[in-house]
Amino acid sequence: MASSFFVAFAALASSCLLLLHSRSVSGWLDSGATWYYLREGAGTDGGACGYQGDVEKPPFSSIVTAAGPSIFKDGKGCGACYQVKCTGNAACFGRPVTVVVTDECPGGGPCLAEAAHFNLSGKTFGAMAKPGQADNLRDAGNIRIQYDRVPCKWRGLDIAFRVKAGSNPNYLAVLIDQESGDGDLSAVELQHRGGSWAPMQEFLGAVWKYSSGSTLQAPISIRLTSSSGKKLVASNVIPSSWQADRTYRSIVNY
């Protein structure tokens, strides 16, 4: 099976840390694809997964997608990786590009009418084109593509936890980012110093929250369960001196 870099062109490859993978999860399936916002952009900032402006920066580097209901899964699909390739337009290169789900495709139109739909960032849409044909492909608007679920592999990166603004000693919300393997999570638990494991609630796609009736005693460990049931513990990843709007990098990944 093919193995290639995240993007269709070498000029883009140097800015991306996420690799394409040789092991398929589901096999190639048919789908529709559109693109949104800026022609060379990352789609809208923020999005329904909670990544906000991170989608424009490495390792995402704007190679991201919004997804219809069957792929977005009410936020449970956030962080999952897919290969996409187009073959039905003269401008198509035919080489797969790996994208990460970071947003929800807006309701109505092809997002709901099709069994699966990708509303790609403008940059991703153009990356499926032959050299020099990106604008021609984007001008086509709505095209047919093939897609394949693949494992995520964040080269040289461990899982990151960004403590969201508004967090305090009684309330903690974290954006969980760059999980290899499945990429998406089915459950998250928290254990503060001297406490037992307690479930966190999915708040906004990749953001999980925990409200406590008493003060959380840091350091705090977080246990992740991937969509396929694999568990991983980031021990003491939130330190005693934690602050809101800061990112804390663990030393583990799937």
Coordinates of C-alpha atoms in Angstrom, one line a residue:
M1 CA 0.0 0.0 0.0
A2 CA 1.1 3.5 -0.7
S3 CA 3.0 5.6 1.8
S4 CA 3.5 9.2 1.2
F5 CA 3.8 12.6 2.9
F6 CA 0.9 14.6 4.2
V7 CA 0.8 16.8 1.1
A8 CA 0.9 16.4 -2.6
F9 CA 3.9 18.7 -3.0
A10 CA 7.4 18.7 -1.5
A11 CA 7.0 22.4 -0.8
L12 CA 4.2 21.7 1.6
A13 CA 5.8 18.6 3.1
S14 CA 8.5 20.6 4.9
S15 CA 5.9 22.5 6.9
C16 CA 3.9 19.4 8.1
L17 CA 4.9 16.9 10.8
L18 CA 2.0 14.5 10.3
L19 CA 2.9 11.5 8.1
L20 CA 0.7 9.5 5.8
H21 CA 0.5 5.9 6.8
S22 CA 0.7 2.6 4.9
R23 CA -1.9 0.7 7.1
S24 CA -5.5 1.2 6.0
V25 CA -8.3 1.1 8.5
S26 CA -11.3 0.8 6.3
G27 CA -10.3 0.8 2.6
W28 CA -11.1 3.4 0.0
L29 CA -14.7 4.7 0.0
D30 CA -16.5 7.2 -2.2
S31 CA -17.5 10.7 -0.9
G32 CA -18.2 14.2 -2.0
A33 CA -15.9 17.1 -1.1
T34 CA -16.1 20.9 -1.0
W35 CA -13.9 23.5 0.5
Y36 CA -14.5 26.6 2.5
Y37 CA -13.3 30.1 3.5
L38 CA -9.8 31.2 2.2
R39 CA -8.4 29.5 -0.9
E40 CA -5.0 28.8 0.9
G41 CA -6.5 28.8 4.4
A42 CA -7.4 26.4 7.1
G43 CA -11.1 26.9 7.0
T44 CA -12.5 28.9 9.8
D45 CA -10.6 29.6 13.0
G46 CA -12.0 27.8 16.0
G47 CA -14.3 25.2 14.6
A48 CA -16.5 22.7 16.3
C49 CA -13.6 20.7 17.7
G50 CA -12.1 23.5 19.7
Y51 CA -8.6 23.7 18.1
Q52 CA -9.0 27.4 17.3
G53 CA -6.0 29.0 15.6
D54 CA -3.8 25.9 16.1
V55 CA -5.1 24.6 12.7
E56 CA -3.1 27.2 10.9
K57 CA 0.2 26.3 12.6
P58 CA 2.4 23.2 12.5
P59 CA 1.8 20.3 12.8
F60 CA -1.7 20.9 11.3
S61 CA -0.4 23.5 8.8
S62 CA -3.9 24.1 7.5
I63 CA -4.2 20.5 6.1
V64 CA -7.5 19.9 7.9
T65 CA -11.1 19.2 7.2
A66 CA -14.6 19.7 8.4
A67 CA -16.7 16.6 8.2
G68 CA -20.3 15.6 7.8
P69 CA -22.3 13.7 10.5
S70 CA -21.1 10.2 9.7
I71 CA -17.4 11.3 10.2
F72 CA -17.8 14.1 12.7
K73 CA -19.9 11.9 15.0
D74 CA -21.1 14.7 17.3
G75 CA -17.5 15.6 18.0
K76 CA -16.3 12.1 18.7
G77 CA -14.6 12.1 15.3
C78 CA -12.4 15.1 16.1
G79 CA -8.7 14.3 15.7
A80 CA -9.2 11.3 13.4
C81 CA -7.0 11.1 10.3
Y82 CA -8.1 10.3 6.8
Q83 CA -6.4 10.0 3.4
V84 CA -8.3 11.8 0.6
K85 CA -7.7 11.8 -3.1
C86 CA -9.6 13.1 -6.1
T87 CA -9.8 11.3 -9.5
G88 CA -12.9 12.7 -11.2
N89 CA -11.6 16.0 -12.4
A90 CA -8.9 16.9 -15.0
A91 CA -7.0 18.9 -12.3
C92 CA -6.8 16.0 -9.9
F93 CA -3.4 14.6 -9.1
G94 CA -4.7 11.3 -7.8
R95 CA -2.2 11.2 -4.9
P96 CA -3.6 10.9 -1.4
V97 CA -3.3 13.7 1.2
T98 CA -3.8 13.1 4.9
V99 CA -6.1 15.4 6.7
V100 CA -7.2 15.7 10.3
V101 CA -10.9 16.3 11.3
T102 CA -11.0 19.7 13.1
D103 CA -14.5 21.0 12.4
E104 CA -18.1 20.1 11.6
C105 CA -19.5 20.5 8.1
P106 CA -22.4 23.0 8.4
G107 CA -25.9 21.6 8.2
G108 CA -27.7 21.5 4.9
G109 CA -26.6 20.9 1.3
P110 CA -24.1 18.1 0.5
C111 CA -23.0 17.8 4.2
L112 CA -26.3 16.2 5.1
A113 CA -27.4 14.9 1.7
E114 CA -24.4 12.5 1.2
A115 CA -23.6 9.5 3.3
A116 CA -20.1 11.0 3.9
H117 CA -18.8 14.4 3.1
F118 CA -15.6 16.4 3.6
N119 CA -15.6 20.1 3.6
L120 CA -11.9 20.6 3.2
S121 CA -9.8 23.6 4.0
G122 CA -8.9 25.6 0.8
K123 CA -5.2 24.5 1.2
T124 CA -6.1 20.8 1.5
F125 CA -8.4 21.0 -1.5
G126 CA -5.6 22.6 -3.6
A127 CA -3.1 19.9 -2.4
M128 CA -5.1 17.3 -4.2
A129 CA -4.4 19.0 -7.6
K130 CA -1.7 18.5 -10.1
P131 CA 1.1 21.1 -9.8
G132 CA -0.2 24.5 -11.0
Q133 CA -3.8 23.3 -11.0
A134 CA -4.9 24.1 -7.5
D135 CA -7.0 27.1 -8.4
N136 CA -8.6 25.2 -11.3
L137 CA -9.6 22.4 -8.9
R138 CA -10.9 24.8 -6.3
D139 CA -13.0 26.5 -9.0
A140 CA -14.8 23.2 -9.6
G141 CA -16.3 23.6 -6.1
N142 CA -18.0 20.3 -5.4
I143 CA -16.1 17.2 -6.5
R144 CA -16.1 13.4 -6.0
I145 CA -13.2 12.0 -4.0
Q146 CA -12.2 8.7 -2.3
Y147 CA -11.3 8.6 1.3
D148 CA -9.8 6.1 3.7
R149 CA -9.5 6.1 7.5
V150 CA -5.8 5.8 8.5
P151 CA -4.0 5.8 11.9
C152 CA -2.6 9.1 12.9
K153 CA 1.1 9.3 13.6
W154 CA 2.5 12.5 15.0
R155 CA 6.2 12.3 14.2
G156 CA 8.3 13.4 17.2
L157 CA 5.4 14.6 19.3
D158 CA 3.7 13.4 22.4
I159 CA 0.1 14.2 23.4
A160 CA -0.5 17.9 24.4
F161 CA -3.0 19.2 26.9
R162 CA -4.0 22.9 26.7
V163 CA -5.7 24.2 29.8
K164 CA -8.5 26.3 28.5
A165 CA -9.2 29.9 29.6
G166 CA -11.7 30.0 32.4
S167 CA -10.2 26.9 34.2
N168 CA -9.8 27.3 37.9
P169 CA -9.1 25.1 41.0
N170 CA -12.7 23.8 40.9
Y171 CA -13.1 23.6 37.1
L172 CA -10.7 22.2 34.5
A173 CA -11.2 22.2 30.7
V174 CA -8.4 20.8 28.5
L175 CA -7.9 20.6 24.7
I176 CA -6.4 17.2 24.0
D177 CA -4.2 17.2 20.9
Q178 CA -2.0 15.1 18.7
E179 CA -3.0 11.6 19.7
S180 CA -1.4 9.0 17.4
G181 CA -3.2 5.9 16.4
D182 CA -7.0 6.3 16.4
G183 CA -6.6 10.1 16.9
D184 CA -10.1 10.4 18.4
L185 CA -11.2 9.6 22.0
S186 CA -14.2 7.8 23.5
A187 CA -13.5 8.6 27.2
V188 CA -11.2 10.8 29.3
E189 CA -10.7 10.6 33.1
L190 CA -8.9 12.8 35.6
Q191 CA -7.1 12.0 38.8
H192 CA -5.9 14.8 41.1
R193 CA -3.4 14.3 43.9
G194 CA -4.9 12.1 46.6
G195 CA -8.0 11.3 44.5
S196 CA -9.4 8.5 42.5
W197 CA -10.1 8.4 38.7
A198 CA -13.2 10.5 37.8
P199 CA -14.8 10.9 34.3
M200 CA -14.5 14.1 32.4
Q201 CA -17.2 15.3 30.1
E202 CA -16.8 16.0 26.4
F203 CA -17.4 19.7 26.1
L204 CA -16.5 20.7 22.5
G205 CA -15.1 18.0 20.3
A206 CA -11.5 17.7 21.4
V207 CA -12.1 19.7 24.6
W208 CA -13.0 17.8 27.8
K209 CA -14.1 19.3 31.1
Y210 CA -14.4 18.4 34.8
S211 CA -16.3 20.3 37.5
S212 CA -15.5 19.6 41.1
G213 CA -17.3 20.4 44.3
S214 CA -13.9 20.9 45.9
T215 CA -10.5 22.2 45.0
L216 CA -8.5 20.0 42.6
Q217 CA -5.2 19.2 44.1
A218 CA -2.4 19.3 41.4
P219 CA -0.5 17.6 39.9
I220 CA -3.2 16.1 37.8
S221 CA -3.0 12.9 35.7
I222 CA -5.3 12.2 32.8
R223 CA -6.3 8.8 31.4
L224 CA -7.4 8.5 27.8
T225 CA -9.4 5.9 26.1
S226 CA -9.2 5.9 22.3
S227 CA -12.2 5.1 20.0
S228 CA -10.9 1.5 19.7
G229 CA -10.6 1.1 23.5
K230 CA -6.9 1.6 24.0
K231 CA -6.0 3.3 27.3
L232 CA -3.1 5.6 28.0
V233 CA -2.1 7.6 31.2
A234 CA -0.4 10.9 31.1
S235 CA 0.9 10.9 34.7
N236 CA 1.0 14.3 36.5
V237 CA 0.7 16.1 33.1
I238 CA -1.0 19.1 34.7
P239 CA 1.7 20.4 37.1
S240 CA 1.1 22.0 40.5
S241 CA 1.9 25.4 39.0
W242 CA -0.6 25.1 36.1
Q243 CA -2.1 28.2 34.5
A244 CA -5.1 28.7 32.3
D245 CA -4.3 29.1 28.5
R246 CA -1.1 27.2 28.8
T247 CA -0.1 24.0 27.0
Y248 CA 1.5 21.1 28.8
R249 CA 3.2 18.4 26.8
S250 CA 3.1 14.8 28.1
I251 CA 5.8 12.2 27.6
V252 CA 3.4 9.6 26.2
N253 CA 1.6 8.8 22.9
Y254 CA -0.2 5.8 21.4

